[in-house]
PDB file of C-alpha atoms in Angstrom:
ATOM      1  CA  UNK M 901     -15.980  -5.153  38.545  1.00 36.00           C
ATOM      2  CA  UNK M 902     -17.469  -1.932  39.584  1.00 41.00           C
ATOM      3  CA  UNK M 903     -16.130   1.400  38.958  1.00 46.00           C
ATOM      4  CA  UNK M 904     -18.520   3.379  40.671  1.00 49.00           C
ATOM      5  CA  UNK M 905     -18.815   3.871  44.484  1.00 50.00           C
ATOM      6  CA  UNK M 906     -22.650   4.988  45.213  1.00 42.00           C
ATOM      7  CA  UNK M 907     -21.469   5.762  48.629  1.00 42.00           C
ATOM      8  CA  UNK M 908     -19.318   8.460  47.495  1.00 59.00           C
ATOM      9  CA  UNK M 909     -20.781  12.171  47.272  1.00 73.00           C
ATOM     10  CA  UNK M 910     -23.190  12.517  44.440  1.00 78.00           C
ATOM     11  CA  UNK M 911     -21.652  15.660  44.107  1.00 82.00           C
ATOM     12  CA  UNK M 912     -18.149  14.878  42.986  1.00 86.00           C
ATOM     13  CA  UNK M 913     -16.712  13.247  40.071  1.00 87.00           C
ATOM     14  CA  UNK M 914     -14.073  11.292  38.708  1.00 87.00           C
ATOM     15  CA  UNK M 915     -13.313  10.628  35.197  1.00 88.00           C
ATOM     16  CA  UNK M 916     -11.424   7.272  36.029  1.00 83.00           C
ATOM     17  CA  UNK M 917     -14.042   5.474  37.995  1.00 84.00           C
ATOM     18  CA  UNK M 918     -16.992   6.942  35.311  1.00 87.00           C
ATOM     19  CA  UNK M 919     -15.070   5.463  32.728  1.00 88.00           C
ATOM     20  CA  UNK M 920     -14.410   7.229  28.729  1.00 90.00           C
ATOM     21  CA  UNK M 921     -16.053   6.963  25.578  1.00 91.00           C
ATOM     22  CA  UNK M 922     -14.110   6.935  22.370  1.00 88.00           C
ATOM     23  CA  UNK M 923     -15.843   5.383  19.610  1.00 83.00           C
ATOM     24  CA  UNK M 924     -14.944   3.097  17.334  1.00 65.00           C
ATOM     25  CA  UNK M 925     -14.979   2.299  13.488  1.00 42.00           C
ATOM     26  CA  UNK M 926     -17.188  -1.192  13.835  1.00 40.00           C
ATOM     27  CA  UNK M 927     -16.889  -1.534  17.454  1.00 38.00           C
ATOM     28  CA  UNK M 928     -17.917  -5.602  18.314  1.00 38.00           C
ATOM     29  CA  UNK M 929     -18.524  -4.859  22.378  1.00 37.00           C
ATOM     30  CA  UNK M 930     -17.428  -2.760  25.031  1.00 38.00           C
ATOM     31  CA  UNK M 931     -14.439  -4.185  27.061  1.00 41.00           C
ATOM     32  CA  UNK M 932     -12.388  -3.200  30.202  1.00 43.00           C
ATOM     33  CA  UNK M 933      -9.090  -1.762  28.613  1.00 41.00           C
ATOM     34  CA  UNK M 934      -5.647  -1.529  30.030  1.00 35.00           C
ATOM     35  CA  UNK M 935      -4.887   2.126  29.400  1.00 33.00           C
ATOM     36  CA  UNK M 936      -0.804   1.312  28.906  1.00 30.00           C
ATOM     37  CA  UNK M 937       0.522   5.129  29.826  1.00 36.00           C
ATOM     38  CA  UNK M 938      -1.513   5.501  32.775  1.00 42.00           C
ATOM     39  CA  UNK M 939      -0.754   1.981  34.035  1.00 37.00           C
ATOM     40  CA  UNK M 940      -4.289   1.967  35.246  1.00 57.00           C
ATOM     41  CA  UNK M 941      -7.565  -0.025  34.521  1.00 65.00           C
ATOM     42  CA  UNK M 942     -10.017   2.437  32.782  1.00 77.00           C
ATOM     43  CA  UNK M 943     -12.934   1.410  31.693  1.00 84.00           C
ATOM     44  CA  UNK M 944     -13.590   2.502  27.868  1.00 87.00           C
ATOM     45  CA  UNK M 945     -16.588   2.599  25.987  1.00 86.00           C
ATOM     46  CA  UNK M 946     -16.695   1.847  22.487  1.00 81.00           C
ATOM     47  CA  UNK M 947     -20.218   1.809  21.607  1.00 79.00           C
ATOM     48  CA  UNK M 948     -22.375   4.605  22.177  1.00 83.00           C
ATOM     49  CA  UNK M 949     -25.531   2.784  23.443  1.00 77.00           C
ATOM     50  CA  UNK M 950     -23.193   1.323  25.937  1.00 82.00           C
ATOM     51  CA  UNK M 951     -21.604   4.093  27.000  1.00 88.00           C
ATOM     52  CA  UNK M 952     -25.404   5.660  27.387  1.00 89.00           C
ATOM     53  CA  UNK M 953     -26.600   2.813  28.863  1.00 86.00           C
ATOM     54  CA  UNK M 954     -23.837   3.375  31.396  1.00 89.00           C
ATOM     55  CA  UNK M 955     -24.384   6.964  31.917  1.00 92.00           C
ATOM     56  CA  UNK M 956     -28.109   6.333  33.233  1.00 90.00           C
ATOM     57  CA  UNK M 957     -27.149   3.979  35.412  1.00 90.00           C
ATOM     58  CA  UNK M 958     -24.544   6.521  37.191  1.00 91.00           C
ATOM     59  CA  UNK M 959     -27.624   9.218  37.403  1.00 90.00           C
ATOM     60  CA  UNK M 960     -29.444   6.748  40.062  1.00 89.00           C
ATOM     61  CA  UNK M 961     -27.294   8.033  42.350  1.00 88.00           C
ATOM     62  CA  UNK M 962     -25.031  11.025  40.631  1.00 89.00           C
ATOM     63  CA  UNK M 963     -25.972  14.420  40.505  1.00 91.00           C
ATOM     64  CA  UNK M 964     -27.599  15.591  37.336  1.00 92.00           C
ATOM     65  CA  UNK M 965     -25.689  19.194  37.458  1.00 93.00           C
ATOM     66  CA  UNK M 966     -22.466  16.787  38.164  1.00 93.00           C
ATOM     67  CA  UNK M 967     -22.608  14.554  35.509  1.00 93.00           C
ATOM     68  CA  UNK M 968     -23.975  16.985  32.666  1.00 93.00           C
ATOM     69  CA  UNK M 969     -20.948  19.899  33.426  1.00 94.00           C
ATOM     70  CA  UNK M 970     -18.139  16.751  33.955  1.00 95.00           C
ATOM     71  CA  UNK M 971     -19.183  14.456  31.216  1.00 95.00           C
ATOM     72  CA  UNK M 972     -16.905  15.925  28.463  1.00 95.00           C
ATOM     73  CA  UNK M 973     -14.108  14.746  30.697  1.00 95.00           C
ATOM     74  CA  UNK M 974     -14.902  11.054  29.768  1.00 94.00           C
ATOM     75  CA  UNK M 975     -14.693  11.764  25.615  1.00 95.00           C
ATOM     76  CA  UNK M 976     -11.857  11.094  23.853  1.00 91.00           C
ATOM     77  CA  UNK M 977     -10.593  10.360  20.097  1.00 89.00           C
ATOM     78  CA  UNK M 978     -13.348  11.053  17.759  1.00 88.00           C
ATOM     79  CA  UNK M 979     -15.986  12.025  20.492  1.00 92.00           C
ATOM     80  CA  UNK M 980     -13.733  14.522  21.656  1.00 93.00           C
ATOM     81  CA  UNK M 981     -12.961  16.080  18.325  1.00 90.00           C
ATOM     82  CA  UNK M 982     -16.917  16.200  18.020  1.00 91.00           C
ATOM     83  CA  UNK M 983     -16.393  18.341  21.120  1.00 93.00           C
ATOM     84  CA  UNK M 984     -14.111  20.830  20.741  1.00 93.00           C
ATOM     85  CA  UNK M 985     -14.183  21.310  16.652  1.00 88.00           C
ATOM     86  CA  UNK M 986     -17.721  20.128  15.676  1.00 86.00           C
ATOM     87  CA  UNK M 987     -19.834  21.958  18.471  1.00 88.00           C
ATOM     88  CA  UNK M 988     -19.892  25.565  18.832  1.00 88.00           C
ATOM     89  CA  UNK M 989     -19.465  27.314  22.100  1.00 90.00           C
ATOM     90  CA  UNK M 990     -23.481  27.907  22.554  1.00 90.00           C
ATOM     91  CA  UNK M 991     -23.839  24.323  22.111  1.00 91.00           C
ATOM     92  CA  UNK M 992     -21.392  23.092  24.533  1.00 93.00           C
ATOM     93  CA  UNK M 993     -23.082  26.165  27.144  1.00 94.00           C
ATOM     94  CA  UNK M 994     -26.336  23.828  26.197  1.00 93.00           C
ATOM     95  CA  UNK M 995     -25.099  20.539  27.317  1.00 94.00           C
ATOM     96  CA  UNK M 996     -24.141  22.145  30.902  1.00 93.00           C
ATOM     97  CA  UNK M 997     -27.653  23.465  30.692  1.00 94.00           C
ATOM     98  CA  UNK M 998     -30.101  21.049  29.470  1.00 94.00           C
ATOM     99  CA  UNK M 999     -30.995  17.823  31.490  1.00 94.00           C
ATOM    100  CA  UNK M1000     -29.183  14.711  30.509  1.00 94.00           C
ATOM    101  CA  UNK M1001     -32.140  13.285  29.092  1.00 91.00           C
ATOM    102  CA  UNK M1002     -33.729  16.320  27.906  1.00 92.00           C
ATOM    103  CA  UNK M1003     -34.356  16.220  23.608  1.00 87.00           C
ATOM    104  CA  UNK M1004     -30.803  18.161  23.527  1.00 87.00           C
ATOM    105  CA  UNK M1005     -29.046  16.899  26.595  1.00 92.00           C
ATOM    106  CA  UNK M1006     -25.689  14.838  26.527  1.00 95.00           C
ATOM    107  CA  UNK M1007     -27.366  11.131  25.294  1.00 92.00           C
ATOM    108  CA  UNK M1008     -29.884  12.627  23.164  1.00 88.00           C
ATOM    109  CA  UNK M1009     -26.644  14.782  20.914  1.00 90.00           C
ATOM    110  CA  UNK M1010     -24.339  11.696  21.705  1.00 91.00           C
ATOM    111  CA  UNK M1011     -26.668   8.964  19.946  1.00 84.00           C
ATOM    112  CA  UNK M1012     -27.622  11.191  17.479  1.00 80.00           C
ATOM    113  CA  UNK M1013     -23.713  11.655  16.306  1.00 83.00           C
ATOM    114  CA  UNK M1014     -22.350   8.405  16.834  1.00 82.00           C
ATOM    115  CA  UNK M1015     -24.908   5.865  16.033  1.00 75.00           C
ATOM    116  CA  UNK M1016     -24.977   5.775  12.761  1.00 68.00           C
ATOM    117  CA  UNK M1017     -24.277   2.335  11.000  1.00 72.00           C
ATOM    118  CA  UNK M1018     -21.760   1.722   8.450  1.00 74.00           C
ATOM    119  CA  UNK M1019     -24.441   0.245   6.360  1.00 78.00           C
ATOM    120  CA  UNK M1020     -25.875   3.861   6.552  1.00 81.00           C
ATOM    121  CA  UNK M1021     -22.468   5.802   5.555  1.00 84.00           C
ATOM    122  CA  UNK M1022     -22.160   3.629   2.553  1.00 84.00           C
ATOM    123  CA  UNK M1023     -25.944   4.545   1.327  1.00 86.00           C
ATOM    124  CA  UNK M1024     -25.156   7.758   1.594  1.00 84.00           C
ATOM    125  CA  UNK M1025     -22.241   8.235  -0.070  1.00 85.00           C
ATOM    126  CA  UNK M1026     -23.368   5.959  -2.559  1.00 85.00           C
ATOM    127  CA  UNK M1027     -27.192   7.901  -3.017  1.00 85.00           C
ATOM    128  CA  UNK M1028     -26.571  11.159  -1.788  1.00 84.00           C
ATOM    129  CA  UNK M1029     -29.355  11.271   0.705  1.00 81.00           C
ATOM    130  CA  UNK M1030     -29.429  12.990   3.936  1.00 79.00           C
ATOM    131  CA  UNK M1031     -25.989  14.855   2.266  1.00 85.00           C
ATOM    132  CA  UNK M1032     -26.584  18.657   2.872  1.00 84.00           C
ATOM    133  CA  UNK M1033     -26.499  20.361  -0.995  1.00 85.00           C
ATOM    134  CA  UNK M1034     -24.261  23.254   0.986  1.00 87.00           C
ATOM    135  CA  UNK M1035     -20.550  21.945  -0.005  1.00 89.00           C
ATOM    136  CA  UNK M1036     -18.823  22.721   3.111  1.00 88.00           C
ATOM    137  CA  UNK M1037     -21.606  21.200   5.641  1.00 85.00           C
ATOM    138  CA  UNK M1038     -21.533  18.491   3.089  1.00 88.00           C
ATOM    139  CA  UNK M1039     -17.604  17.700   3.951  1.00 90.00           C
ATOM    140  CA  UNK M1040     -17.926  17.684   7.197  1.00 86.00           C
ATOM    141  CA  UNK M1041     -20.230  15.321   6.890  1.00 84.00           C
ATOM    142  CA  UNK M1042     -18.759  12.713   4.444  1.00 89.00           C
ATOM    143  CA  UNK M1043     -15.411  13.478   6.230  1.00 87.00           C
ATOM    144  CA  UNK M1044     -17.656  11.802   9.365  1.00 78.00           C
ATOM    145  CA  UNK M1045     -18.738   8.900   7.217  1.00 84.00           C
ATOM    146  CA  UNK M1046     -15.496   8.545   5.811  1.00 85.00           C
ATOM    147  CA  UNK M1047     -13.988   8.212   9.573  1.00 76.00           C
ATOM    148  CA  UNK M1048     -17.319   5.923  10.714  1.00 75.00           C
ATOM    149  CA  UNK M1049     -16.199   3.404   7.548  1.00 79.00           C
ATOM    150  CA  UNK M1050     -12.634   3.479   9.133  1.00 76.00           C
ATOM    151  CA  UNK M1051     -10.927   5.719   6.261  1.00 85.00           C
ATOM    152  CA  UNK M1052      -8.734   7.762   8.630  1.00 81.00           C
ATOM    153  CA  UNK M1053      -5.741   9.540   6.524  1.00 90.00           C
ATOM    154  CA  UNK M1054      -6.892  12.717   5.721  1.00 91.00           C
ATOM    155  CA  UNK M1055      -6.110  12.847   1.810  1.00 93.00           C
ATOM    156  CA  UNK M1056      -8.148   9.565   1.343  1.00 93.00           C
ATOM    157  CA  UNK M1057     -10.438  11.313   3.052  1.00 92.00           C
ATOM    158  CA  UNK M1058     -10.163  14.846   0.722  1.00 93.00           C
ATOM    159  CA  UNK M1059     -10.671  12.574  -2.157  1.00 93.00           C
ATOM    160  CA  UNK M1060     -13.349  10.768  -1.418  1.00 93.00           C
ATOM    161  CA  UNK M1061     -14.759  14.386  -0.937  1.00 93.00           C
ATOM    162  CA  UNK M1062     -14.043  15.031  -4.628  1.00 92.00           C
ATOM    163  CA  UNK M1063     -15.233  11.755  -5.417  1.00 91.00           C
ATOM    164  CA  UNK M1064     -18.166  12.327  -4.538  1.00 92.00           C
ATOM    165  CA  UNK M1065     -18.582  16.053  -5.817  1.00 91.00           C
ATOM    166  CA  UNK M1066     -17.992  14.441  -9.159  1.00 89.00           C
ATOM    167  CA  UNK M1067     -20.755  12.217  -9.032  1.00 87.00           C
ATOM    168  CA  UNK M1068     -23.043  14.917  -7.207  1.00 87.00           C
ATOM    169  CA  UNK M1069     -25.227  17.153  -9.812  1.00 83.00           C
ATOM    170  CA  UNK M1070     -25.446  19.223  -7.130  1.00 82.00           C
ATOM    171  CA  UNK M1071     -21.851  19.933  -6.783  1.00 87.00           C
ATOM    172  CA  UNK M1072     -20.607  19.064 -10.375  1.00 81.00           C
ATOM    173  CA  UNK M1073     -19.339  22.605 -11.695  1.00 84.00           C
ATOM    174  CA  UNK M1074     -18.019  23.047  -7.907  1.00 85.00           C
ATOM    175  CA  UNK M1075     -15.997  20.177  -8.856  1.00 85.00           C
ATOM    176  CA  UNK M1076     -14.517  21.193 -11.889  1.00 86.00           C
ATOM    177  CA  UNK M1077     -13.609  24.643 -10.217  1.00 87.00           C
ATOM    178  CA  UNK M1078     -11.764  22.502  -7.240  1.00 88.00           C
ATOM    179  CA  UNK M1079      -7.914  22.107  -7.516  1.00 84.00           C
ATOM    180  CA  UNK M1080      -7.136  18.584  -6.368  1.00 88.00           C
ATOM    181  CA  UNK M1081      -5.250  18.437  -2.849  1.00 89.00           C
ATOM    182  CA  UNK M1082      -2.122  17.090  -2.580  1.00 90.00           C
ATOM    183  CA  UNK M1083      -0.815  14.587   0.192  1.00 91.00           C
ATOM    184  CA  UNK M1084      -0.119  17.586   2.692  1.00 91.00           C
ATOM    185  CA  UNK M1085      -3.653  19.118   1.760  1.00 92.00           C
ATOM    186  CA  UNK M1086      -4.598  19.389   5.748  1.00 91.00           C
ATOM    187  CA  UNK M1087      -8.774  19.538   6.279  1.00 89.00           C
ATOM    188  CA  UNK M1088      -8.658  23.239   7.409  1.00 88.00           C
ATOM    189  CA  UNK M1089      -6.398  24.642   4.162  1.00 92.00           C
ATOM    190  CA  UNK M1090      -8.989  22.028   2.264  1.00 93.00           C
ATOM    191  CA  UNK M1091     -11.735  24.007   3.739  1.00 91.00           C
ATOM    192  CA  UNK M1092     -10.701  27.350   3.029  1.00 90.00           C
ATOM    193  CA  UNK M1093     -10.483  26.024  -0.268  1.00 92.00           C
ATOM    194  CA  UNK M1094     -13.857  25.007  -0.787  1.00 92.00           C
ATOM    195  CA  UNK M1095     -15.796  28.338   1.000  1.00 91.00           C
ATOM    196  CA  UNK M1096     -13.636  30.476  -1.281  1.00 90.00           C
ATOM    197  CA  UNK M1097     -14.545  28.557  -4.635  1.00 90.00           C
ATOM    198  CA  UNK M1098     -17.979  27.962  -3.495  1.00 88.00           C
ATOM    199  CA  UNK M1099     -18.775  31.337  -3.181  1.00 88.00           C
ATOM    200  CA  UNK M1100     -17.011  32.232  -6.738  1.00 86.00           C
ATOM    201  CA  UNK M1101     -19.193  29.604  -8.124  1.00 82.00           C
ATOM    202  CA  UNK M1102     -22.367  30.978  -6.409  1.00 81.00           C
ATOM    203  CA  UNK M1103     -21.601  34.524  -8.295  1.00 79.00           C
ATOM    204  CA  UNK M1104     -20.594  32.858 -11.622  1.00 77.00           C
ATOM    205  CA  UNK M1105     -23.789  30.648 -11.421  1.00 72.00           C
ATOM    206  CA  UNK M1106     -25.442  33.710 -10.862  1.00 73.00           C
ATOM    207  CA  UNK M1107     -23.694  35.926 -13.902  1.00 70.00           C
ATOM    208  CA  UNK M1108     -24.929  33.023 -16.355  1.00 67.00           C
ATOM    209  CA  UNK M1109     -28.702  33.237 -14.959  1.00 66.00           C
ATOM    210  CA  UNK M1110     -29.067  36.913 -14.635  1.00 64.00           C
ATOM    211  CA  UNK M1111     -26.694  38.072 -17.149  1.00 59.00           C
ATOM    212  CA  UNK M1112     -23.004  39.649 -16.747  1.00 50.00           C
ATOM    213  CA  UNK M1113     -23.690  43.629 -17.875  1.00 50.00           C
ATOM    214  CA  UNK M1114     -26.120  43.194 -14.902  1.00 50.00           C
ATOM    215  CA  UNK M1115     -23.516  43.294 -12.054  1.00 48.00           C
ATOM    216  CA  UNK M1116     -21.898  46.479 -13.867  1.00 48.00           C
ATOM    217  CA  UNK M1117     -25.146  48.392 -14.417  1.00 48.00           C
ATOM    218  CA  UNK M1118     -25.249  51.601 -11.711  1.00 49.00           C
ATOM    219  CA  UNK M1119     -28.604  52.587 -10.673  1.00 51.00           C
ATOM    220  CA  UNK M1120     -29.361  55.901 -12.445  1.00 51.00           C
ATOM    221  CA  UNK M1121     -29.411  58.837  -9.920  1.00 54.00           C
ATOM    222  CA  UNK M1122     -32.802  59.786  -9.099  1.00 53.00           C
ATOM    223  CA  UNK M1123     -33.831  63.087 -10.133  1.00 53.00           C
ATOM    224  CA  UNK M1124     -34.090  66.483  -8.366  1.00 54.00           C
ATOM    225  CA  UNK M1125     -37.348  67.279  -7.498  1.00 54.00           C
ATOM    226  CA  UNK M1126     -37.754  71.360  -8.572  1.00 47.00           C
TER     227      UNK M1126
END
């Protein structure tokens, strides 16, 4: 069934025939969905080489300005969080900018964010690679894995943070510094959390390397010249 009219002006757009994308845990294939509150028959993407896949076929005959400043229109569920919370404001002015295609266009930031494998999440949880050593970037990013390995309520989510923190040399006194969260912990309070002890562990870590008197010691005034 086709969703697209070429014979309609390149130069408008609508969400409903283009279809959405909201990815899934382990996603098997993309399938026509019946959206049950709209009562309509949207088309929704699952898997992000799909929904790519589908996107290049629509610039054959779409406008590239068109597609690149409407395409955020077709996100939803985790995509769309990845849109409004995960990119910052220049980086949403850069996907209306760049080309679709271009290194840091729309598919280039899409695949790069959603195709990761579960097989991948689990390695990384499990070895540490590819996990940023900063402990808030490093959330974010096993809060992702967490969601990609279909672990979805936030506290399991928190403590698989701490979990891994605790098994992390890089992160080990962090850890023990960390009050755990409780089951209305939200990720934001979490975070808070975390920046605040990180940084009070980044000044004791530096007390014990430099020495404590050091902080306290005032720089002698210089003297007068006669």
């Amino acid at each position: 069934m086709e969703f697209i009219d070429p014979g309609r002006s390149a130069f408008t757009w609508s969400t409903q025939e283009v279809g959405y994308f909201d990815p899934k845990t382990d996603p098997k294939e993309d399938l026509p969905h019946i959206d049950s509150k709209r009562h309509d028959f949207n088309l929704i993407f699952q898997n992000v080489n799909a929904f790519i896949s589908h996107i290049r076929g629509i610039l054959v005959f779409k406008d590239e300005i068109t597609i690149r400043t409407n395409i955020h229109l077709c996100l939803r569920g985790t995509a769309l969080e990845w849109y409004i919370a995960e990119l910052t404001d220049q980086d949403r002015e850069n996907l209306r900018l760049n080309e679709v295609e271009s290194p840091n266009g729309w598919l280039q930031k899409l695949d790069r964010r959603f195709s990761l494998s579960s097989n991948l999440c689990r390695m990384r949880l499990t070895t540490g690679s590819g996990v940023s050593s900063n402990a808030c970037e490093a959330a974010h990013q096993l809060i992702r894995y967490a969601q990609i390995l279909g672990i979805h309520n936030t506290h399991d989510q928190l403590s698989l943070i701490l979990k891994y923190f605790n098994l992390d040399r890089n992160f080990e006194n962090l850890h023990r510094l960390l009050t755990k969260p409780s089951c209305g912990t939200s990720i934001e309070e979490f975070m808070r959390i975390l920046y605040v002890t990180e940084q009070e562990n980044k000044v004791m870590n530096e007390w014990s390397m430099n020495g404590f008197d050091s902080y306290f010691i005032e720089e002698e005034p210089k003297k007068q010249q006669s």
